[in-house]
Every structure is written in C-alpha cells, then in structure tokens.
Amino acid sequence: MFSRIKEDIQTVFREDPAARNIAEVLFCYPGLHAIWMHRISHFFWQHGWKNLARLISHLSRFLTGIEIHPGAKIGRRFFIDHGMGVVIGETTEIGDDVLMYQGGVLGGTTREKAKRHPTLKNRVVIGADAVVLGNIEIGEGARVGSGSVVVKPVPPGATVVGVPGRIVEAKKEPKVKPMLDLEHGRLPDPVAEAVNILVKKQHDLEARIKKLEGQ
Ligand SMILES: CC(C)(COP(=O)(O)OP(=O)(O)OC[C@H]1O[C@@H](n2cnc3c(N)ncnc32)[C@H](O)[C@@H]1OP(=O)(O)O)[C@@H](O)C(=O)NCCC(=O)NCCS
C-alpha cells in the first residue's frame, strides 16, 4: 500500500512542474485525495457495500470537487491536475499513466445499464474541460485537447481537438528506427549504389548511340 502511495506522489512531481515538496503534494492536491478516496470506495463497491461506496464517493466530491463513480476502473499513476469539475462515470475504464485536467468529463450517452462510458488506454491525456462521451475507446497515448467534445473512438497516438473532435495529428513514426544500426543486413552499401548508377548511365548512353546510328 505504501509503495502505491509513494508512486502516486511521484506521479504528481512528474506531471506538475508546480509541485515543490511532499507536504505541499500531500495537502494541496485534490486530484490525489480523490484518487485515494476512489480506491476505498471502489473496494467497497466491488465487495457489495454499494451505499457505503457511494457515500465515500459523495464525500470525496464534496471535499475535492471531483466526482468519480465507485464502479469506475482506474489503473496506476492516474493523475487529475487541479480537478474541480471532473466527472468520471460508472463504467469508465482508465489505463495506466493517464492524465486528466479540471472540468474533464468521461460520460455516458445512454440510459441502458450496460458499458456506456469511455475506455481510456495507457498514457491518454484529457485536456481541461474536454468531454468524452459514450462507450468509445481512446487509444494508447492519444491526447484530447482542452474544450473538445469527443463522441467517436480515437486511434492510438492521435491528437483530437474541437467540437466535434477532429484529429489534427497522428502519431509520427520515428525517423530512424532504433535498432537499425545493429541490423547489419540492412545497412546501405555505397559501392553497390555507385555501380548501379554507372550501369544505368551506360545503358542510357548506349540507347542514345543506337538512336544516333539509326538516323
Ligand atoms: C490538444 C493539445 C494536446 C495539442 O498540443 P500540440 O500537439 O502541441 O498541438 P499544437 O499546439 O501544435 O496544435 C495543433 C493544432 O490544433 C489546434 N489546437 C490545439 N489545441 C486545441 C484546442 N484545445 N482546441 C482547438 N484547437 C486546438 C492548434 O491551433 C493547431 O491548429 P493548426 O494546425 O490549424 O494551427 C493541446 O493543445 C491541449 O489542449 N492540451 C491540454 C492541456 C490542458 O488542458 N492544460 C490545462 C492546464 S491547467
């Protein structure tokens, strides 16, 4: 348990350059308090103590301004910065290392008692006041711009902005593949390249001579 608490505190330092010391993080980060209270309420929810779970979640909302339904499944190192106005619905699933800013909503679009809230894969970022609605998947590493409204799935690595959300940036492949230097069979061969150029030049010249001879 203490290792998880330590990990949560380290996450705040990683995500928020304004964080100065542990006392400040412990006492002045409502996002952290909301996640800790959610873990307790989620435990009771899973063990059938649903009213108690709702009560803890309600108390957390009162104290932090962040509303996380006890049924929501949340991975490790989730961080809510500032927090006020965040709403996370009952059937939401959140992966690891997800970052969310104030006013973000992960909401449902149907009254059916089924999976109706978004699934965020690892390393997703939800900007301030962004609204993600319905049982859609936000792919790994995708970013939702502040103030956007997203109602369709977002592919991994994409950046979505606006209302309705549109993709402005897809994940770029690294220019040099990391292991290329070690793949000896795929290294460029400058001698072979030079010979190929000379052979091509020779063919072109032969073709021109034949043409001139034919005239
Ligand atoms: C979406 C986001 C992640 C994109 O960052 P980025 O990759 O650096 O992208 P850029 O700033 O280069 O913007 C790319 C395009 O999207 C537009 N854009 C960026 N964010 C936007 C937003 N929230 N709403 C509408 N358009 C936006 C830019 O104007 C630009 O458009 P252009 O190509 O026509 O010029 C970032 O803008 C964002 O909203 N982050 C959330 C941060 C946040 O909420 N912080 C709260 C701190 S309290």
PDB file of C-alpha atoms and ligand atoms in Angstrom:
ATOM      1  CA  MET A   1       0.000   0.000   0.000  1.00  0.00           C
ATOM      2  CA  PHE A   2       2.802   2.438   0.912  1.00  0.00           C
ATOM      3  CA  SER A   3       4.549   1.756  -2.387  1.00  0.00           C
ATOM      4  CA  ARG A   4       1.349   2.789  -4.223  1.00  0.00           C
ATOM      5  CA  ILE A   5       1.114   5.984  -2.160  1.00  0.00           C
ATOM      6  CA  LYS A   6       4.774   6.743  -2.937  1.00  0.00           C
ATOM      7  CA  GLU A   7       4.106   6.076  -6.614  1.00  0.00           C
ATOM      8  CA  ASP A   8       1.104   8.465  -6.558  1.00  0.00           C
ATOM      9  CA  ILE A   9       3.217  11.218  -5.004  1.00  0.00           C
ATOM     10  CA  GLN A  10       5.993  10.663  -7.561  1.00  0.00           C
ATOM     11  CA  THR A  11       3.365  10.922 -10.310  1.00  0.00           C
ATOM     12  CA  VAL A  12       2.384  14.399  -9.102  1.00  0.00           C
ATOM     13  CA  PHE A  13       6.032  15.537  -9.273  1.00  0.00           C
ATOM     14  CA  ARG A  14       6.322  14.018 -12.765  1.00  0.00           C
ATOM     15  CA  GLU A  15       3.188  15.663 -14.171  1.00  0.00           C
ATOM     16  CA  ASP A  16       3.093  19.031 -12.408  1.00  0.00           C
ATOM     17  CA  PRO A  17       6.149  21.288 -12.535  1.00  0.00           C
ATOM     18  CA  ALA A  18       4.469  23.484  -9.902  1.00  0.00           C
ATOM     19  CA  ALA A  19       4.776  20.771  -7.228  1.00  0.00           C
ATOM     20  CA  ARG A  20       7.552  21.808  -4.816  1.00  0.00           C
ATOM     21  CA  ASN A  21       7.662  19.436  -1.856  1.00  0.00           C
ATOM     22  CA  ILE A  22       5.976  16.374  -0.366  1.00  0.00           C
ATOM     23  CA  ALA A  23       3.986  18.320   2.257  1.00  0.00           C
ATOM     24  CA  GLU A  24       2.509  20.514  -0.459  1.00  0.00           C
ATOM     25  CA  VAL A  25       1.627  17.490  -2.584  1.00  0.00           C
ATOM     26  CA  LEU A  26       0.059  15.641   0.364  1.00  0.00           C
ATOM     27  CA  PHE A  27      -2.143  18.527   1.484  1.00  0.00           C
ATOM     28  CA  CYS A  28      -2.828  20.667  -1.573  1.00  0.00           C
ATOM     29  CA  TYR A  29      -3.580  18.254  -4.418  1.00  0.00           C
ATOM     30  CA  PRO A  30      -7.312  17.412  -4.561  1.00  0.00           C
ATOM     31  CA  GLY A  31      -6.658  15.092  -7.523  1.00  0.00           C
ATOM     32  CA  LEU A  32      -4.537  12.917  -5.269  1.00  0.00           C
ATOM     33  CA  HIS A  33      -7.131  12.907  -2.469  1.00  0.00           C
ATOM     34  CA  ALA A  34      -9.879  11.990  -4.954  1.00  0.00           C
ATOM     35  CA  ILE A  35      -7.889   9.016  -6.287  1.00  0.00           C
ATOM     36  CA  TRP A  36      -7.138   7.727  -2.792  1.00  0.00           C
ATOM     37  CA  MET A  37     -10.793   8.032  -1.773  1.00  0.00           C
ATOM     38  CA  HIS A  38     -11.819   6.354  -5.013  1.00  0.00           C
ATOM     39  CA  ARG A  39      -9.644   3.346  -4.194  1.00  0.00           C
ATOM     40  CA  ILE A  40     -11.515   2.954  -0.900  1.00  0.00           C
ATOM     41  CA  SER A  41     -14.953   3.450  -2.441  1.00  0.00           C
ATOM     42  CA  HIS A  42     -14.116   1.082  -5.338  1.00  0.00           C
ATOM     43  CA  PHE A  43     -13.092  -1.598  -2.813  1.00  0.00           C
ATOM     44  CA  PHE A  44     -16.464  -1.342  -1.041  1.00  0.00           C
ATOM     45  CA  TRP A  45     -18.296  -1.244  -4.394  1.00  0.00           C
ATOM     46  CA  GLN A  46     -16.639  -4.477  -5.503  1.00  0.00           C
ATOM     47  CA  HIS A  47     -17.487  -6.156  -2.193  1.00  0.00           C
ATOM     48  CA  GLY A  48     -21.182  -5.300  -2.394  1.00  0.00           C
ATOM     49  CA  TRP A  49     -21.194  -2.341   0.026  1.00  0.00           C
ATOM     50  CA  LYS A  50     -22.667  -0.121  -2.670  1.00  0.00           C
ATOM     51  CA  ASN A  51     -24.316   2.541  -0.491  1.00  0.00           C
ATOM     52  CA  LEU A  52     -21.193   2.989   1.612  1.00  0.00           C
ATOM     53  CA  ALA A  53     -19.155   3.199  -1.608  1.00  0.00           C
ATOM     54  CA  ARG A  54     -21.473   5.916  -2.959  1.00  0.00           C
ATOM     55  CA  LEU A  55     -21.283   7.780   0.341  1.00  0.00           C
ATOM     56  CA  ILE A  56     -17.456   7.837   0.252  1.00  0.00           C
ATOM     57  CA  SER A  57     -17.502   8.956  -3.366  1.00  0.00           C
ATOM     58  CA  HIS A  58     -20.007  11.695  -2.459  1.00  0.00           C
ATOM     59  CA  LEU A  59     -17.841  12.855   0.433  1.00  0.00           C
ATOM     60  CA  SER A  60     -14.847  12.912  -1.915  1.00  0.00           C
ATOM     61  CA  ARG A  61     -16.826  15.073  -4.353  1.00  0.00           C
ATOM     62  CA  PHE A  62     -17.729  17.452  -1.520  1.00  0.00           C
ATOM     63  CA  LEU A  63     -14.079  17.755  -0.453  1.00  0.00           C
ATOM     64  CA  THR A  64     -12.353  17.832  -3.838  1.00  0.00           C
ATOM     65  CA  GLY A  65     -14.904  18.881  -6.475  1.00  0.00           C
ATOM     66  CA  ILE A  66     -14.073  15.671  -8.347  1.00  0.00           C
ATOM     67  CA  GLU A  67     -16.801  13.093  -8.919  1.00  0.00           C
ATOM     68  CA  ILE A  68     -15.616   9.551  -9.596  1.00  0.00           C
ATOM     69  CA  HIS A  69     -18.254   6.832  -9.531  1.00  0.00           C
ATOM     70  CA  PRO A  70     -17.122   3.951  -7.282  1.00  0.00           C
ATOM     71  CA  GLY A  71     -17.648   1.477 -10.155  1.00  0.00           C
ATOM     72  CA  ALA A  72     -15.039   3.155 -12.405  1.00  0.00           C
ATOM     73  CA  LYS A  73     -11.937   1.027 -13.004  1.00  0.00           C
ATOM     74  CA  ILE A  74      -8.744   3.082 -12.788  1.00  0.00           C
ATOM     75  CA  GLY A  75      -5.162   1.973 -13.467  1.00  0.00           C
ATOM     76  CA  ARG A  76      -1.921   3.055 -11.861  1.00  0.00           C
ATOM     77  CA  ARG A  77      -0.364   6.503 -11.780  1.00  0.00           C
ATOM     78  CA  PHE A  78      -3.615   8.224 -12.810  1.00  0.00           C
ATOM     79  CA  PHE A  79      -3.338  11.935 -12.096  1.00  0.00           C
ATOM     80  CA  ILE A  80      -6.043  14.604 -12.065  1.00  0.00           C
ATOM     81  CA  ASP A  81      -4.500  18.084 -12.073  1.00  0.00           C
ATOM     82  CA  HIS A  82      -6.493  20.880 -10.381  1.00  0.00           C
ATOM     83  CA  GLY A  83      -9.534  18.623 -10.552  1.00  0.00           C
ATOM     84  CA  MET A  84     -12.546  20.817  -9.955  1.00  0.00           C
ATOM     85  CA  GLY A  85     -15.491  19.728 -12.107  1.00  0.00           C
ATOM     86  CA  VAL A  86     -14.079  16.377 -13.224  1.00  0.00           C
ATOM     87  CA  VAL A  87     -16.771  13.711 -13.669  1.00  0.00           C
ATOM     88  CA  ILE A  88     -15.942  10.032 -14.277  1.00  0.00           C
ATOM     89  CA  GLY A  89     -18.881   7.698 -14.925  1.00  0.00           C
ATOM     90  CA  GLU A  90     -19.655   4.246 -13.555  1.00  0.00           C
ATOM     91  CA  THR A  91     -18.460   2.041 -16.428  1.00  0.00           C
ATOM     92  CA  THR A  92     -15.376   4.070 -17.305  1.00  0.00           C
ATOM     93  CA  GLU A  93     -12.115   2.153 -17.662  1.00  0.00           C
ATOM     94  CA  ILE A  94      -8.805   4.001 -17.362  1.00  0.00           C
ATOM     95  CA  GLY A  95      -5.382   2.501 -18.098  1.00  0.00           C
ATOM     96  CA  ASP A  96      -2.014   3.391 -16.564  1.00  0.00           C
ATOM     97  CA  ASP A  97      -0.296   6.814 -16.630  1.00  0.00           C
ATOM     98  CA  VAL A  98      -3.403   8.704 -17.714  1.00  0.00           C
ATOM     99  CA  LEU A  99      -3.512  12.461 -17.112  1.00  0.00           C
ATOM    100  CA  MET A 100      -6.703  14.483 -16.797  1.00  0.00           C
ATOM    101  CA  TYR A 101      -7.245  18.191 -16.190  1.00  0.00           C
ATOM    102  CA  GLN A 102     -10.022  20.106 -14.461  1.00  0.00           C
ATOM    103  CA  GLY A 103     -13.514  20.030 -15.929  1.00  0.00           C
ATOM    104  CA  GLY A 104     -12.904  16.823 -17.896  1.00  0.00           C
ATOM    105  CA  VAL A 105     -15.945  14.584 -18.275  1.00  0.00           C
ATOM    106  CA  LEU A 106     -15.985  10.872 -19.103  1.00  0.00           C
ATOM    107  CA  GLY A 107     -19.708  10.452 -19.548  1.00  0.00           C
ATOM    108  CA  GLY A 108     -22.386   8.135 -20.874  1.00  0.00           C
ATOM    109  CA  THR A 109     -24.861   8.709 -23.686  1.00  0.00           C
ATOM    110  CA  THR A 110     -27.462   6.050 -22.937  1.00  0.00           C
ATOM    111  CA  ARG A 111     -29.711   5.141 -20.021  1.00  0.00           C
ATOM    112  CA  GLU A 112     -29.098   1.407 -20.529  1.00  0.00           C
ATOM    113  CA  LYS A 113     -27.418  -0.298 -17.586  1.00  0.00           C
ATOM    114  CA  ALA A 114     -24.519  -1.510 -19.712  1.00  0.00           C
ATOM    115  CA  LYS A 115     -20.984  -0.375 -20.575  1.00  0.00           C
ATOM    116  CA  ARG A 116     -21.792   3.198 -21.582  1.00  0.00           C
ATOM    117  CA  HIS A 117     -18.716   5.230 -20.615  1.00  0.00           C
ATOM    118  CA  PRO A 118     -15.341   5.602 -22.369  1.00  0.00           C
ATOM    119  CA  THR A 119     -12.297   3.368 -22.126  1.00  0.00           C
ATOM    120  CA  LEU A 120      -9.001   5.268 -21.951  1.00  0.00           C
ATOM    121  CA  LYS A 121      -5.907   3.230 -22.786  1.00  0.00           C
ATOM    122  CA  ASN A 122      -2.487   3.878 -21.241  1.00  0.00           C
ATOM    123  CA  ARG A 123      -0.897   7.358 -21.363  1.00  0.00           C
ATOM    124  CA  VAL A 124      -4.004   9.183 -22.607  1.00  0.00           C
ATOM    125  CA  VAL A 125      -4.246  12.923 -21.843  1.00  0.00           C
ATOM    126  CA  ILE A 126      -7.641  14.588 -21.388  1.00  0.00           C
ATOM    127  CA  GLY A 127      -7.330  18.392 -21.559  1.00  0.00           C
ATOM    128  CA  ALA A 128      -9.203  20.856 -19.373  1.00  0.00           C
ATOM    129  CA  ASP A 129     -12.989  20.906 -19.948  1.00  0.00           C
ATOM    130  CA  ALA A 130     -12.792  18.126 -22.552  1.00  0.00           C
ATOM    131  CA  VAL A 131     -15.869  15.905 -22.746  1.00  0.00           C
ATOM    132  CA  VAL A 132     -15.608  12.290 -23.904  1.00  0.00           C
ATOM    133  CA  LEU A 133     -18.960  10.588 -24.315  1.00  0.00           C
ATOM    134  CA  GLY A 134     -20.162   7.017 -24.782  1.00  0.00           C
ATOM    135  CA  ASN A 135     -18.663   3.554 -24.899  1.00  0.00           C
ATOM    136  CA  ILE A 136     -15.726   4.542 -27.098  1.00  0.00           C
ATOM    137  CA  GLU A 137     -12.024   3.777 -26.886  1.00  0.00           C
ATOM    138  CA  ILE A 138      -9.373   6.474 -26.684  1.00  0.00           C
ATOM    139  CA  GLY A 139      -6.250   4.729 -27.974  1.00  0.00           C
ATOM    140  CA  GLU A 140      -2.925   4.477 -26.199  1.00  0.00           C
ATOM    141  CA  GLY A 141      -1.040   7.774 -25.976  1.00  0.00           C
ATOM    142  CA  ALA A 142      -3.870   9.783 -27.586  1.00  0.00           C
ATOM    143  CA  ARG A 143      -4.476  13.395 -26.492  1.00  0.00           C
ATOM    144  CA  VAL A 144      -7.818  15.156 -26.283  1.00  0.00           C
ATOM    145  CA  GLY A 145      -7.465  18.947 -26.491  1.00  0.00           C
ATOM    146  CA  SER A 146      -8.974  21.243 -23.911  1.00  0.00           C
ATOM    147  CA  GLY A 147     -12.606  22.099 -24.586  1.00  0.00           C
ATOM    148  CA  SER A 148     -13.111  19.277 -27.116  1.00  0.00           C
ATOM    149  CA  VAL A 149     -16.163  17.058 -27.333  1.00  0.00           C
ATOM    150  CA  VAL A 150     -15.307  13.526 -28.461  1.00  0.00           C
ATOM    151  CA  VAL A 151     -18.022  11.018 -29.370  1.00  0.00           C
ATOM    152  CA  LYS A 152     -16.084   8.679 -31.681  1.00  0.00           C
ATOM    153  CA  PRO A 153     -13.156   6.327 -30.985  1.00  0.00           C
ATOM    154  CA  VAL A 154      -9.706   7.894 -31.198  1.00  0.00           C
ATOM    155  CA  PRO A 155      -6.790   5.853 -32.626  1.00  0.00           C
ATOM    156  CA  PRO A 156      -3.603   5.367 -30.611  1.00  0.00           C
ATOM    157  CA  GLY A 157      -1.260   8.358 -30.598  1.00  0.00           C
ATOM    158  CA  ALA A 158      -3.733  10.748 -32.233  1.00  0.00           C
ATOM    159  CA  THR A 159      -4.463  14.310 -31.074  1.00  0.00           C
ATOM    160  CA  VAL A 160      -8.103  15.366 -31.175  1.00  0.00           C
ATOM    161  CA  VAL A 161      -9.367  18.941 -30.849  1.00  0.00           C
ATOM    162  CA  GLY A 162     -12.594  20.887 -31.307  1.00  0.00           C
ATOM    163  CA  VAL A 163     -16.333  20.285 -31.248  1.00  0.00           C
ATOM    164  CA  PRO A 164     -16.962  17.688 -32.520  1.00  0.00           C
ATOM    165  CA  GLY A 165     -13.450  16.326 -32.013  1.00  0.00           C
ATOM    166  CA  ARG A 166     -11.310  16.071 -35.158  1.00  0.00           C
ATOM    167  CA  ILE A 167      -7.884  14.504 -35.472  1.00  0.00           C
ATOM    168  CA  VAL A 168      -5.156  17.098 -36.031  1.00  0.00           C
ATOM    169  CA  GLU A 169      -2.108  14.945 -35.546  1.00  0.00           C
ATOM    170  CA  ALA A 170      -1.465  11.248 -35.934  1.00  0.00           C
ATOM    171  CA  LYS A 171       1.398   9.508 -34.203  1.00  0.00           C
ATOM    172  CA  LYS A 172       4.591  10.041 -36.159  1.00  0.00           C
ATOM    173  CA  GLU A 173       6.925   7.118 -36.772  1.00  0.00           C
ATOM    174  CA  PRO A 174      10.451   7.788 -35.507  1.00  0.00           C
ATOM    175  CA  LYS A 175      12.619   8.902 -38.451  1.00  0.00           C
ATOM    176  CA  VAL A 176      15.368   6.404 -37.657  1.00  0.00           C
ATOM    177  CA  LYS A 177      14.230   3.023 -36.412  1.00  0.00           C
ATOM    178  CA  PRO A 178      16.010   2.472 -33.094  1.00  0.00           C
ATOM    179  CA  MET A 179      17.702  -0.879 -33.874  1.00  0.00           C
ATOM    180  CA  LEU A 180      18.660  -0.072 -37.487  1.00  0.00           C
ATOM    181  CA  ASP A 181      22.346   0.395 -36.646  1.00  0.00           C
ATOM    182  CA  LEU A 182      22.501  -3.152 -35.371  1.00  0.00           C
ATOM    183  CA  GLU A 183      20.750  -4.680 -38.406  1.00  0.00           C
ATOM    184  CA  HIS A 184      23.895  -5.301 -40.448  1.00  0.00           C
ATOM    185  CA  GLY A 185      21.988  -6.950 -43.286  1.00  0.00           C
ATOM    186  CA  ARG A 186      20.070  -3.706 -43.884  1.00  0.00           C
ATOM    187  CA  LEU A 187      22.977  -1.253 -43.867  1.00  0.00           C
ATOM    188  CA  PRO A 188      23.335   0.821 -47.080  1.00  0.00           C
ATOM    189  CA  ASP A 189      26.114  -0.338 -49.492  1.00  0.00           C
ATOM    190  CA  PRO A 190      27.708   2.794 -51.114  1.00  0.00           C
ATOM    191  CA  VAL A 191      29.858   0.742 -53.571  1.00  0.00           C
ATOM    192  CA  ALA A 192      26.841  -1.166 -54.911  1.00  0.00           C
ATOM    193  CA  GLU A 193      24.890   2.099 -55.202  1.00  0.00           C
ATOM    194  CA  ALA A 194      27.741   3.725 -57.222  1.00  0.00           C
ATOM    195  CA  VAL A 195      27.988   0.671 -59.561  1.00  0.00           C
ATOM    196  CA  ASN A 196      24.212   0.769 -60.125  1.00  0.00           C
ATOM    197  CA  ILE A 197      24.400   4.459 -61.104  1.00  0.00           C
ATOM    198  CA  LEU A 198      27.283   3.751 -63.572  1.00  0.00           C
ATOM    199  CA  VAL A 199      25.432   0.796 -65.151  1.00  0.00           C
ATOM    200  CA  LYS A 200      22.310   2.923 -65.590  1.00  0.00           C
ATOM    201  CA  LYS A 201      24.384   5.724 -67.132  1.00  0.00           C
ATOM    202  CA  GLN A 202      25.991   3.234 -69.555  1.00  0.00           C
ATOM    203  CA  HIS A 203      22.549   1.902 -70.632  1.00  0.00           C
ATOM    204  CA  ASP A 204      21.365   5.473 -71.262  1.00  0.00           C
ATOM    205  CA  LEU A 205      24.459   6.243 -73.372  1.00  0.00           C
ATOM    206  CA  GLU A 206      24.111   3.016 -75.392  1.00  0.00           C
ATOM    207  CA  ALA A 207      20.491   3.855 -76.082  1.00  0.00           C
ATOM    208  CA  ARG A 208      21.480   7.351 -77.296  1.00  0.00           C
ATOM    209  CA  ILE A 209      24.286   5.957 -79.573  1.00  0.00           C
ATOM    210  CA  LYS A 210      21.861   3.437 -81.132  1.00  0.00           C
ATOM    211  CA  LYS A 211      19.413   6.236 -81.760  1.00  0.00           C
ATOM    212  CA  LEU A 212      22.122   8.405 -83.438  1.00  0.00           C
ATOM    213  CA  GLU A 213      23.362   5.448 -85.549  1.00  0.00           C
ATOM    214  CA  GLY A 214      19.826   4.818 -86.723  1.00  0.00           C
ATOM    215  CA  GLN A 215      19.460   8.388 -88.031  1.00  0.00           C
TER     216      GLN A 215
HETATM  217  C1  LIG B   1      -4.511  19.261 -27.885  1.00  0.00           C
HETATM  218  C2  LIG B   1      -3.094  19.544 -27.403  1.00  0.00           C
HETATM  219  C3  LIG B   1      -2.582  18.376 -26.582  1.00  0.00           C
HETATM  220  C4  LIG B   1      -2.273  19.717 -28.704  1.00  0.00           C
HETATM  221  O1  LIG B   1      -0.960  20.078 -28.428  1.00  0.00           O
HETATM  222  P1  LIG B   1       0.146  20.100 -29.624  1.00  0.00           P
HETATM  223  O2  LIG B   1       0.419  18.718 -30.109  1.00  0.00           O
HETATM  224  O3  LIG B   1       1.271  20.923 -29.138  1.00  0.00           O
HETATM  225  O4  LIG B   1      -0.612  20.751 -30.836  1.00  0.00           O
HETATM  226  P2  LIG B   1      -0.481  22.219 -31.447  1.00  0.00           P
HETATM  227  O5  LIG B   1      -0.493  23.235 -30.353  1.00  0.00           O
HETATM  228  O6  LIG B   1       0.635  22.193 -32.414  1.00  0.00           O
HETATM  229  O7  LIG B   1      -1.862  22.357 -32.228  1.00  0.00           O
HETATM  230  C5  LIG B   1      -2.183  21.603 -33.370  1.00  0.00           C
HETATM  231  C6  LIG B   1      -3.430  22.240 -33.980  1.00  0.00           C
HETATM  232  O8  LIG B   1      -4.552  22.039 -33.108  1.00  0.00           O
HETATM  233  C7  LIG B   1      -5.094  23.297 -32.680  1.00  0.00           C
HETATM  234  N1  LIG B   1      -5.447  23.136 -31.267  1.00  0.00           N
HETATM  235  C8  LIG B   1      -4.617  22.775 -30.254  1.00  0.00           C
HETATM  236  N2  LIG B   1      -5.302  22.664 -29.109  1.00  0.00           N
HETATM  237  C9  LIG B   1      -6.584  22.967 -29.414  1.00  0.00           C
HETATM  238  C10 LIG B   1      -7.770  23.025 -28.639  1.00  0.00           C
HETATM  239  N3  LIG B   1      -7.770  22.725 -27.348  1.00  0.00           N
HETATM  240  N4  LIG B   1      -8.935  23.341 -29.268  1.00  0.00           N
HETATM  241  C11 LIG B   1      -8.951  23.634 -30.593  1.00  0.00           C
HETATM  242  N5  LIG B   1      -7.842  23.582 -31.384  1.00  0.00           N
HETATM  243  C12 LIG B   1      -6.693  23.275 -30.787  1.00  0.00           C
HETATM  244  C13 LIG B   1      -3.983  24.319 -32.907  1.00  0.00           C
HETATM  245  O9  LIG B   1      -4.489  25.592 -33.110  1.00  0.00           O
HETATM  246  C14 LIG B   1      -3.325  23.752 -34.140  1.00  0.00           C
HETATM  247  O10 LIG B   1      -4.131  24.060 -35.252  1.00  0.00           O
HETATM  248  P3  LIG B   1      -3.432  24.438 -36.681  1.00  0.00           P
HETATM  249  O11 LIG B   1      -2.657  23.197 -37.090  1.00  0.00           O
HETATM  250  O12 LIG B   1      -4.611  24.719 -37.554  1.00  0.00           O
HETATM  251  O13 LIG B   1      -2.559  25.607 -36.407  1.00  0.00           O
HETATM  252  C15 LIG B   1      -3.047  20.820 -26.536  1.00  0.00           C
HETATM  253  O14 LIG B   1      -3.305  21.942 -27.320  1.00  0.00           O
HETATM  254  C16 LIG B   1      -4.060  20.778 -25.381  1.00  0.00           C
HETATM  255  O15 LIG B   1      -5.207  21.203 -25.500  1.00  0.00           O
HETATM  256  N6  LIG B   1      -3.608  20.266 -24.221  1.00  0.00           N
HETATM  257  C17 LIG B   1      -4.373  20.237 -22.996  1.00  0.00           C
HETATM  258  C18 LIG B   1      -3.625  20.982 -21.938  1.00  0.00           C
HETATM  259  C19 LIG B   1      -4.541  21.450 -20.824  1.00  0.00           C
HETATM  260  O16 LIG B   1      -5.736  21.259 -20.780  1.00  0.00           O
HETATM  261  N7  LIG B   1      -3.922  22.096 -19.861  1.00  0.00           N
HETATM  262  C20 LIG B   1      -4.609  22.596 -18.722  1.00  0.00           C
HETATM  263  C21 LIG B   1      -3.598  23.171 -17.768  1.00  0.00           C
HETATM  264  S1  LIG B   1      -4.403  23.890 -16.433  1.00  0.00           S
END
